[in-house]
mmCIF file of C-alpha atoms and ligand atoms in Angstrom:
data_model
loop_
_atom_site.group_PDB
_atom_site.id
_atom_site.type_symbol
_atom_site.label_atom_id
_atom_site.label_comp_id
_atom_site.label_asym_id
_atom_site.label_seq_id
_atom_site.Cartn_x
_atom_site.Cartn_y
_atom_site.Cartn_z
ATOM 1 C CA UNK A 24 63.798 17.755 190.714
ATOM 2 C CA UNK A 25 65.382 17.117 186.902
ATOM 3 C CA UNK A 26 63.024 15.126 184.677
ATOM 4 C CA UNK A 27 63.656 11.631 184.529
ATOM 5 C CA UNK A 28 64.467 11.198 180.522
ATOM 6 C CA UNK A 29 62.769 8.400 178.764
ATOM 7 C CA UNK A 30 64.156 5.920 176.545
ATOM 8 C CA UNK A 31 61.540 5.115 173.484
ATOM 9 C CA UNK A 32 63.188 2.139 171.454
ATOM 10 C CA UNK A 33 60.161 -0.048 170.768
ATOM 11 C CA UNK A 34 56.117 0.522 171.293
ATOM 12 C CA UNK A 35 56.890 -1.699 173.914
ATOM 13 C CA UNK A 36 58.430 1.286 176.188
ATOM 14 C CA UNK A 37 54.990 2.768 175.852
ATOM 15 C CA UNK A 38 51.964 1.274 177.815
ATOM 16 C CA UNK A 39 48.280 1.615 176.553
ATOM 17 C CA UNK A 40 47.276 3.975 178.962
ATOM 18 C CA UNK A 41 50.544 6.504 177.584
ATOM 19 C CA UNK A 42 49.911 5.606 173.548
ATOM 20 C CA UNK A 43 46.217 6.399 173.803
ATOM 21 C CA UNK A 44 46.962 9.375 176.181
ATOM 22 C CA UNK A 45 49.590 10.789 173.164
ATOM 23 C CA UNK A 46 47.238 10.216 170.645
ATOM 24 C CA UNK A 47 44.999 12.307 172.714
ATOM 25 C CA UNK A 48 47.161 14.936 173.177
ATOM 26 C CA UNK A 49 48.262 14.979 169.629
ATOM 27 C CA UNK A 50 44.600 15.618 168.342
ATOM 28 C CA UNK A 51 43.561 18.108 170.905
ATOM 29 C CA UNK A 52 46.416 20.118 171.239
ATOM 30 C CA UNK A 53 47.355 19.951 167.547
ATOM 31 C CA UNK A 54 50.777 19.948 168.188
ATOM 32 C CA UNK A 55 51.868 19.548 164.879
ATOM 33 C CA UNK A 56 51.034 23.033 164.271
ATOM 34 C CA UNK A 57 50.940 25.097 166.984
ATOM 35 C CA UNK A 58 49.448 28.540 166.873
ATOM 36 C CA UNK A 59 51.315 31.510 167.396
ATOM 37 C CA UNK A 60 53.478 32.370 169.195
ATOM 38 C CA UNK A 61 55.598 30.148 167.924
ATOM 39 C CA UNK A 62 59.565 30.078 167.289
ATOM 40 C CA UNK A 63 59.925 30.179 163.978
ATOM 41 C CA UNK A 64 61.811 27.478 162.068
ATOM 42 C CA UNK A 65 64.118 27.900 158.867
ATOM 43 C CA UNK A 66 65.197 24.985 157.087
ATOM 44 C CA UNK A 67 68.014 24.839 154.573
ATOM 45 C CA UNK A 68 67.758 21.745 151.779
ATOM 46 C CA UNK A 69 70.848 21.944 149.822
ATOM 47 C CA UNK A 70 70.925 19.174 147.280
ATOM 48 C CA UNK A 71 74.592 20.689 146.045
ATOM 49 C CA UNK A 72 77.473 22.081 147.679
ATOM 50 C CA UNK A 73 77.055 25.602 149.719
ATOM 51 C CA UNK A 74 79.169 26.770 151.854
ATOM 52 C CA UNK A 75 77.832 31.176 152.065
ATOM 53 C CA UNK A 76 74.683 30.560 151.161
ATOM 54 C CA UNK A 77 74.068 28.010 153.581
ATOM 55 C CA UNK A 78 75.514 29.403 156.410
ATOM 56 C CA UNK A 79 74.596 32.799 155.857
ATOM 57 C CA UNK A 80 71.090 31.871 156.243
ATOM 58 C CA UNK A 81 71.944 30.040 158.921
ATOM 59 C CA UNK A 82 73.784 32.638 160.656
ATOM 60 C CA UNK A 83 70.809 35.379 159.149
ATOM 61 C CA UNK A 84 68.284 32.751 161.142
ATOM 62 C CA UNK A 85 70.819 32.637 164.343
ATOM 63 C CA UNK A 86 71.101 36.087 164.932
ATOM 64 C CA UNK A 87 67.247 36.697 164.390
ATOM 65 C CA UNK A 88 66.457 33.962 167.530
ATOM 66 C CA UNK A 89 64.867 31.752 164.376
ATOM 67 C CA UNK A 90 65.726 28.207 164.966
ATOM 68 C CA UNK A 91 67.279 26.191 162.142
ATOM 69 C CA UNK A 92 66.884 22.677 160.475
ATOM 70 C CA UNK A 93 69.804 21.796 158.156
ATOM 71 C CA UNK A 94 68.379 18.904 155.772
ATOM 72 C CA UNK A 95 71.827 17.554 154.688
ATOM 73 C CA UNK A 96 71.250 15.257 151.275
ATOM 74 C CA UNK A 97 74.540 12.703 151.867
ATOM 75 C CA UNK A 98 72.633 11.456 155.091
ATOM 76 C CA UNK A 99 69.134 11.558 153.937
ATOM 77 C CA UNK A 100 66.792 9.067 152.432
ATOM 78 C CA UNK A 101 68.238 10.300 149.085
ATOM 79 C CA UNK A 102 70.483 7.487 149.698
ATOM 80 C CA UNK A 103 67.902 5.064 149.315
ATOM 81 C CA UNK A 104 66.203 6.047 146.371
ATOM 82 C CA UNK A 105 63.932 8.562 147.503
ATOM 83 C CA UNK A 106 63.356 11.055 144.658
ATOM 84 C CA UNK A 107 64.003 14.720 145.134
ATOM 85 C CA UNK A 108 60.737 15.919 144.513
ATOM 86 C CA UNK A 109 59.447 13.543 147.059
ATOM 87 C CA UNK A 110 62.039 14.774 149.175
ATOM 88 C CA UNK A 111 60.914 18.160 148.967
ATOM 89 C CA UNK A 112 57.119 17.131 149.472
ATOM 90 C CA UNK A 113 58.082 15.642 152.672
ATOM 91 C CA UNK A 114 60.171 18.226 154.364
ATOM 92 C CA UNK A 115 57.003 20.691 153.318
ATOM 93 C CA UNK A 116 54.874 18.669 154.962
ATOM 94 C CA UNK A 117 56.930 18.952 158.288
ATOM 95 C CA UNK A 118 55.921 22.469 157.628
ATOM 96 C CA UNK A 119 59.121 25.172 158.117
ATOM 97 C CA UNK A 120 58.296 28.514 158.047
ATOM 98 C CA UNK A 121 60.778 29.110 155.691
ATOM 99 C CA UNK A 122 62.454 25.981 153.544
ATOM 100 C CA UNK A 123 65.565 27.251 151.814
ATOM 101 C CA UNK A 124 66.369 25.065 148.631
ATOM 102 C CA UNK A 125 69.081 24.644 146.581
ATOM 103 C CA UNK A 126 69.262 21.950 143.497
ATOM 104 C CA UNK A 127 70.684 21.624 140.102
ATOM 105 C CA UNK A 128 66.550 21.484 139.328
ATOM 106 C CA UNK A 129 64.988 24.064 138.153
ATOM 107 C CA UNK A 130 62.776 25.843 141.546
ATOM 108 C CA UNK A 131 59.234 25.279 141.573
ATOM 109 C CA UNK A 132 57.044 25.218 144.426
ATOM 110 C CA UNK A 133 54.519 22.390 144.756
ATOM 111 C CA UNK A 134 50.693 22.964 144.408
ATOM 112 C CA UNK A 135 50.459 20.919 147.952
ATOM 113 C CA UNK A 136 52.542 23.150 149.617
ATOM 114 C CA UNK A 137 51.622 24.506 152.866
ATOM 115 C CA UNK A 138 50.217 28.223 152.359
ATOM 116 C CA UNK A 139 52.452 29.315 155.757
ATOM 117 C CA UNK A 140 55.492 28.361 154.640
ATOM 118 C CA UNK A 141 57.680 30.400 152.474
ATOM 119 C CA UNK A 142 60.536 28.800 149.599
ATOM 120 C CA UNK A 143 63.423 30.616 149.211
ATOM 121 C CA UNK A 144 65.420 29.716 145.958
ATOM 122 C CA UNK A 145 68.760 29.166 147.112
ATOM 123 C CA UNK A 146 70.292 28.812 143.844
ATOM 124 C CA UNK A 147 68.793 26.228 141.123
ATOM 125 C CA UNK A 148 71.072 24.788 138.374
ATOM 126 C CA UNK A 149 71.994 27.590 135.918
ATOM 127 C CA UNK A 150 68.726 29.601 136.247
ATOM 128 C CA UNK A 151 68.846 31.971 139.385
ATOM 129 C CA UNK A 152 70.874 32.884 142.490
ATOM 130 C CA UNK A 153 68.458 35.636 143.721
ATOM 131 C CA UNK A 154 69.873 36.223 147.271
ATOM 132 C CA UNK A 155 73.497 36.413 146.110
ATOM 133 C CA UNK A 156 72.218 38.890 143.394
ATOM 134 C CA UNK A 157 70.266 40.938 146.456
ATOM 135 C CA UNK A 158 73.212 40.904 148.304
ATOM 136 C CA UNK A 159 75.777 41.428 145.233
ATOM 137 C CA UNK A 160 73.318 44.409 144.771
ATOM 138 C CA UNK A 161 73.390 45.521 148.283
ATOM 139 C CA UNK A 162 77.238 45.479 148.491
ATOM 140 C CA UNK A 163 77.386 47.924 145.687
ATOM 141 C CA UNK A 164 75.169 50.087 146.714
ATOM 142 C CA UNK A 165 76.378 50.118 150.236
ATOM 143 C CA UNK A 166 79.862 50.607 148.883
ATOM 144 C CA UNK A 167 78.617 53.500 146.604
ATOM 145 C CA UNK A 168 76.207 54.865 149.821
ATOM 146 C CA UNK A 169 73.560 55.035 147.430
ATOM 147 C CA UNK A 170 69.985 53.592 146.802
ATOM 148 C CA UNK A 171 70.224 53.471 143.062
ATOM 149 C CA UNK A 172 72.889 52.229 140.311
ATOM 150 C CA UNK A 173 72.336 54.977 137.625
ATOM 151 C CA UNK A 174 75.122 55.950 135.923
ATOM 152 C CA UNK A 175 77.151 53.022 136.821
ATOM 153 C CA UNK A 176 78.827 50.698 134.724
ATOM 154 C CA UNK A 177 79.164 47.281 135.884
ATOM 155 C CA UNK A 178 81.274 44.337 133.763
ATOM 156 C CA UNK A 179 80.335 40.528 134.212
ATOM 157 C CA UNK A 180 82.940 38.111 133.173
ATOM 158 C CA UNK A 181 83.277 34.853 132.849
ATOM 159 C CA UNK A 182 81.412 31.395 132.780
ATOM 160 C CA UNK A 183 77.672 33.540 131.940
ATOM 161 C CA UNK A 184 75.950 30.561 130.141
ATOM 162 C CA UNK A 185 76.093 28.375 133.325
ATOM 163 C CA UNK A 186 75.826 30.830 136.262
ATOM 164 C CA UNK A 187 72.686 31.512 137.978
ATOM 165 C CA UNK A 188 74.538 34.084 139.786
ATOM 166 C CA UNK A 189 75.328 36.062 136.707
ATOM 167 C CA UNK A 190 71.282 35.692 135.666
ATOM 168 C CA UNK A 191 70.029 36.939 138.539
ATOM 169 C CA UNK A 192 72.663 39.760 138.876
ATOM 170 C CA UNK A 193 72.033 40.932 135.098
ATOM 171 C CA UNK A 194 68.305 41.661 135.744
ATOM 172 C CA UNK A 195 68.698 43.012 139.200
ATOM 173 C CA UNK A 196 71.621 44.965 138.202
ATOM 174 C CA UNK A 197 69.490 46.916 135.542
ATOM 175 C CA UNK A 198 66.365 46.958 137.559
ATOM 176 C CA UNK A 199 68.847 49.584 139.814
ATOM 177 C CA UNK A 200 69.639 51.211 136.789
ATOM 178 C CA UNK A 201 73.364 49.937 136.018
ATOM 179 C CA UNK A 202 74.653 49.491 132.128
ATOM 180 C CA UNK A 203 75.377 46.136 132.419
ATOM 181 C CA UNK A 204 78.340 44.886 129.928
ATOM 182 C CA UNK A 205 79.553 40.911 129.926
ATOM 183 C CA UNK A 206 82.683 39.267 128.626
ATOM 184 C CA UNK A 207 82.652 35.460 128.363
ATOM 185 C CA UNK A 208 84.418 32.982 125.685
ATOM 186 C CA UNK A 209 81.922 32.171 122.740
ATOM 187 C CA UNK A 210 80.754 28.600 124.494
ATOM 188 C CA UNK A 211 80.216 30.712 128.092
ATOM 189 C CA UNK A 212 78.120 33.596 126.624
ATOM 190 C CA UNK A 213 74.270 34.722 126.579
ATOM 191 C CA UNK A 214 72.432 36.567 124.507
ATOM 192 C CA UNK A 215 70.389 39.451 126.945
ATOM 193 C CA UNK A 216 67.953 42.290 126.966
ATOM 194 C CA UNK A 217 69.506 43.953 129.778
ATOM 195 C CA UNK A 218 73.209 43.305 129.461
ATOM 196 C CA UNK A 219 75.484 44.136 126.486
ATOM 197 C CA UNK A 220 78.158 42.047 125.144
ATOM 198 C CA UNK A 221 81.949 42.769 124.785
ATOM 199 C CA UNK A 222 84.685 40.828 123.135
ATOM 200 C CA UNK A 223 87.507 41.450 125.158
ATOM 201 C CA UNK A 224 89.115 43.687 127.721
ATOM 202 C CA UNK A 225 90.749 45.396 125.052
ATOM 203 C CA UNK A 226 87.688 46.736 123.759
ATOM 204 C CA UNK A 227 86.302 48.510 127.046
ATOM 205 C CA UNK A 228 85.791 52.061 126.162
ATOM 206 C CA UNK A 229 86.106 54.109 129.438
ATOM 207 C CA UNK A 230 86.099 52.910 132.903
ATOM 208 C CA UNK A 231 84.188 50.502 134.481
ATOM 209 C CA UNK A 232 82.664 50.907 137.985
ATOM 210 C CA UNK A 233 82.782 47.214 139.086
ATOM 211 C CA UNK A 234 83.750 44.252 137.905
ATOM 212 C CA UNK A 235 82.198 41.050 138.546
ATOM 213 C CA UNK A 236 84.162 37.466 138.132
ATOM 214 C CA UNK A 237 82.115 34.222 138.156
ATOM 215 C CA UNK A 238 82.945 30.909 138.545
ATOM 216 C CA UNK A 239 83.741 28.753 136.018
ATOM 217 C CA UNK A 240 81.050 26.125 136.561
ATOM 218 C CA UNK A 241 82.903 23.046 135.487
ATOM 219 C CA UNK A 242 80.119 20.274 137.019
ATOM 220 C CA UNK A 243 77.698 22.203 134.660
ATOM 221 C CA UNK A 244 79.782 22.388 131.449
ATOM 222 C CA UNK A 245 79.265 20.153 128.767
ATOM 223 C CA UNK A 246 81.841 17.779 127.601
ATOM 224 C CA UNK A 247 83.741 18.962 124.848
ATOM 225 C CA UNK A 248 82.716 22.863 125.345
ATOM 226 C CA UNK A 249 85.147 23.225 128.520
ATOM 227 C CA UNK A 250 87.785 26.043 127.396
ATOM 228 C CA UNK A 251 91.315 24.876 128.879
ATOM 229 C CA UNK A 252 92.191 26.419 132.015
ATOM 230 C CA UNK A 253 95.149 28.393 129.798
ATOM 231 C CA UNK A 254 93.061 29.592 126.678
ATOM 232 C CA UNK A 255 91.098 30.989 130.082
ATOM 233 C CA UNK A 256 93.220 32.626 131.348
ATOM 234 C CA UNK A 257 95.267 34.423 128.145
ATOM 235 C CA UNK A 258 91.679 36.297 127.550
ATOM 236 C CA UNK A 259 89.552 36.559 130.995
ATOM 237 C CA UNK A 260 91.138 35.876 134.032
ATOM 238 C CA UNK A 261 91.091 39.407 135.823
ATOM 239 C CA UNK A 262 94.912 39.505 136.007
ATOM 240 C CA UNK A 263 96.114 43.191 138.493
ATOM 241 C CA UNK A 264 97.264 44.484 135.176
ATOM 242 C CA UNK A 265 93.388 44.196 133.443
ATOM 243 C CA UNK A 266 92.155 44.884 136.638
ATOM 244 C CA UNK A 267 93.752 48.442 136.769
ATOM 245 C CA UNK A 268 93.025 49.100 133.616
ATOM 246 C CA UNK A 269 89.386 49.351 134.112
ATOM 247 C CA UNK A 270 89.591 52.275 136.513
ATOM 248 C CA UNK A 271 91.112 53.909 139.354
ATOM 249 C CA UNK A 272 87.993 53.250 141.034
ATOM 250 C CA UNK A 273 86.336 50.185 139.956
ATOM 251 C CA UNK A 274 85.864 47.606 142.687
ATOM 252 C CA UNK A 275 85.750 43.880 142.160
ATOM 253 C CA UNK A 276 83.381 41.207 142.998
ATOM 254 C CA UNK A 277 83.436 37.378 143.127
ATOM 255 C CA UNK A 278 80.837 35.661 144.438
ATOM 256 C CA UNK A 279 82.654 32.751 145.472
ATOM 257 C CA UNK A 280 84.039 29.902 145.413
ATOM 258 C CA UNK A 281 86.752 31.192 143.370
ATOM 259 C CA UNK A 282 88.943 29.438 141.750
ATOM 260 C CA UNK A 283 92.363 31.054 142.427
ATOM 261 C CA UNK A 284 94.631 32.077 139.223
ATOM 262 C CA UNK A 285 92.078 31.107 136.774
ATOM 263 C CA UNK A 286 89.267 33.798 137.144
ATOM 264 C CA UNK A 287 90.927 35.915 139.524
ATOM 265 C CA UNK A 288 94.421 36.644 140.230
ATOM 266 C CA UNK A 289 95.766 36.297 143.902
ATOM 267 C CA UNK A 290 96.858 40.050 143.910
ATOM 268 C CA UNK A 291 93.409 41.257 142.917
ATOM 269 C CA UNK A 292 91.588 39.495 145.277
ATOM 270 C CA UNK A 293 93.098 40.920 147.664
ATOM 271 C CA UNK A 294 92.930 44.143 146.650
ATOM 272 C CA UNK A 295 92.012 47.139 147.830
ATOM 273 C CA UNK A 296 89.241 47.756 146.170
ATOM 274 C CA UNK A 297 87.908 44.236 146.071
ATOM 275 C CA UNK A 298 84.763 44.076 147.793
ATOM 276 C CA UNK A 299 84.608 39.653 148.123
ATOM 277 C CA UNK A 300 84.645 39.446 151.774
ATOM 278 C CA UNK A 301 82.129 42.621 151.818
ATOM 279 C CA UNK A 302 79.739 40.512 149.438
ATOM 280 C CA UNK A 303 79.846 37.521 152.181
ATOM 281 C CA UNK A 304 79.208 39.815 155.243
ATOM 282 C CA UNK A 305 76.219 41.501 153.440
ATOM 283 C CA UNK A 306 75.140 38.353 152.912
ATOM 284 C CA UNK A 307 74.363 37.984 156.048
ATOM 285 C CA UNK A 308 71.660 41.201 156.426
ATOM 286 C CA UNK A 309 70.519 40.835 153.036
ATOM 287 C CA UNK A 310 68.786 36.780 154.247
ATOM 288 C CA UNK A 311 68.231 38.773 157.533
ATOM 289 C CA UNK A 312 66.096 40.890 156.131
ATOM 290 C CA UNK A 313 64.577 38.455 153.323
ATOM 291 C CA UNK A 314 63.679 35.980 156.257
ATOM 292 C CA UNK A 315 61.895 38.754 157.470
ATOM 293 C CA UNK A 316 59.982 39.890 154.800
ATOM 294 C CA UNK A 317 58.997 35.940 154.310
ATOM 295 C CA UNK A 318 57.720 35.391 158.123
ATOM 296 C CA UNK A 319 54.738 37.135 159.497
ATOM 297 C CA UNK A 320 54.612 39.877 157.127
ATOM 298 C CA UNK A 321 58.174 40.788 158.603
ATOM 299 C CA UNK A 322 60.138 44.265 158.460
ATOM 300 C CA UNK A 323 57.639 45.622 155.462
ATOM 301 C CA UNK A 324 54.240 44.770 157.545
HETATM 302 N N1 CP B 19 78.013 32.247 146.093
HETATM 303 C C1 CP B 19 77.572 31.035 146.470
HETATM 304 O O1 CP B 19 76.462 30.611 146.125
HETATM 305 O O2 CP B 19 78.459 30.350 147.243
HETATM 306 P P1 CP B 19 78.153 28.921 147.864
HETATM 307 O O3 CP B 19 78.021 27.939 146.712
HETATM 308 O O4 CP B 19 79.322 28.618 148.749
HETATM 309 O O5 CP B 19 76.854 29.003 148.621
#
């Protein structure tokens, strides 16, 4: 026979005999944490607009039988005044196995935290993007069937001083071994100990094994230091032209959203040898595999 549902809308629609009976239950079973086995839950907390990230952990979670809590901030207590750190120490405290955030704060993992539950920086303000770097990474080398970047040339361009993506893929990038080279307007650029800097297309000497476009990061650009959309373009929008003049074989990456016909012209795109959708399906694995690293010792146990 189906279970009759029940309708809870007051304490009213609960007798004595049932409250005191939960309560019992509650304490002696410990629900709230229930020992393994257990399906694991992933939650996502994205305090800024996602659309790969997001779903690729969702999707990563899906196709690993992990269930999924999306936290989303325009329906939350946010709303009310609720601060985002307190935000964050409550949906710790309802204890995922693995919280996924992403904020325009910089990532930092409170003292009270729960010891089982792993936090998984899904991209915080301009400092780091380390799963699209992993799976930037991983598309390369994948493309390249190869386990190391040696020998490899690899050009950033674009919006470096505000993209976590580009700080993330600089030291990862060189950690494989690549000669990492970046090309941004003076108010975009970085000074770094594992990247070089160029001036312009013009001054590439030799080919270049990928090419990387960012995003111009207009929400995080200060007034007054935002280049116009044409002075952009003229010097580092990878037109087909600049694009085949880095190489016969240099692929191209974006890690999305792009902004068409300012960093990235329609035609290279879609291209050939443009590995953008490739970086999205990897995506996919590379949280796979990093959600199963972060639960129960995982893949590497
Ligand atoms: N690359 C990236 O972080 O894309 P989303 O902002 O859509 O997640």
């Amino acid at each position: 026979m189906k279970q009759q549902g029940k309708i809870i809308g007051s304490v009213d629609d609960l007798t004595d005999g049932e409250a005191e009976r939960l309560f019992f239950a509650a304490r002696t079973k410990n629900l709230g944490d229930i020992a393994y086995p257990k399906p694991a839950v992933l939650m996502t907390a994205f305090f800024e607009p996602s659309t790969r990230t997001r779903l690729s952990f969702e999707m990563a979670a899906h196709r690993l039988g992990i269930r999924v809590l999306n936290f989303n901030a325009e329906s939350s207590s946010l709303e009310k005044g609720e601060s985002y750190g307190d935000t964050l120490l409550n949906l710790l405290s309802l204890k995922p196995d693995v919280l996924v955030v992403r904020s325009s704060f910089p990532f930092y993992v409170p003292s009270c935290h729960d010891e089982g539950t792993s936090i998984i920086n899904g991209g915080d303000g301009v400092n780091e993007h380390p799963t699209q770097a992993l799976t930037d990474c991983f598309t390369l080398l994948n493309h390249w069937q190869t386990d190391n970047l040696r020998n490899k040339k690899i050009l950033i361009v674009g919006d470096i001083a505000h993209s976590r993506v580009a700080r993330s893929n600089i030291k990862l990038l060189n950690r494989f071994g690549a000669s990492v080279y970046m090309l941004a307007p003076k108010n975009y650029s970085i000074e770094s100990n594992f990247a070089s800097n160029i001036n312009s297309f013009g001054d590439i000497d030799g080919s270049i094994d990928a090419v990387m476009c960012l995003r111009l990061q207009k929400e995080r650009i200060l007034k007054g230091h935002a280049l116009a959309n044409e002075e952009y373009i003229d010097s580092y929008s990878l037109t087909l032209e600049r694009f085949l003049s880095l190489g016969e074989h240099c692929v191209v990456l974006h890690p999305g959203p792009i902004n068409l016909g300012v960093e990235i012209e329609d035609a290279v795109k879609n291209h050939s040898r443009s590995l953008i959708l490739e970086q999205v399906k990897h995506g996919v694995s590379v949280r796979a595999a990093l959600i199963l690293h972060c639960i129960n010792g995982g893949i590497f146990a």
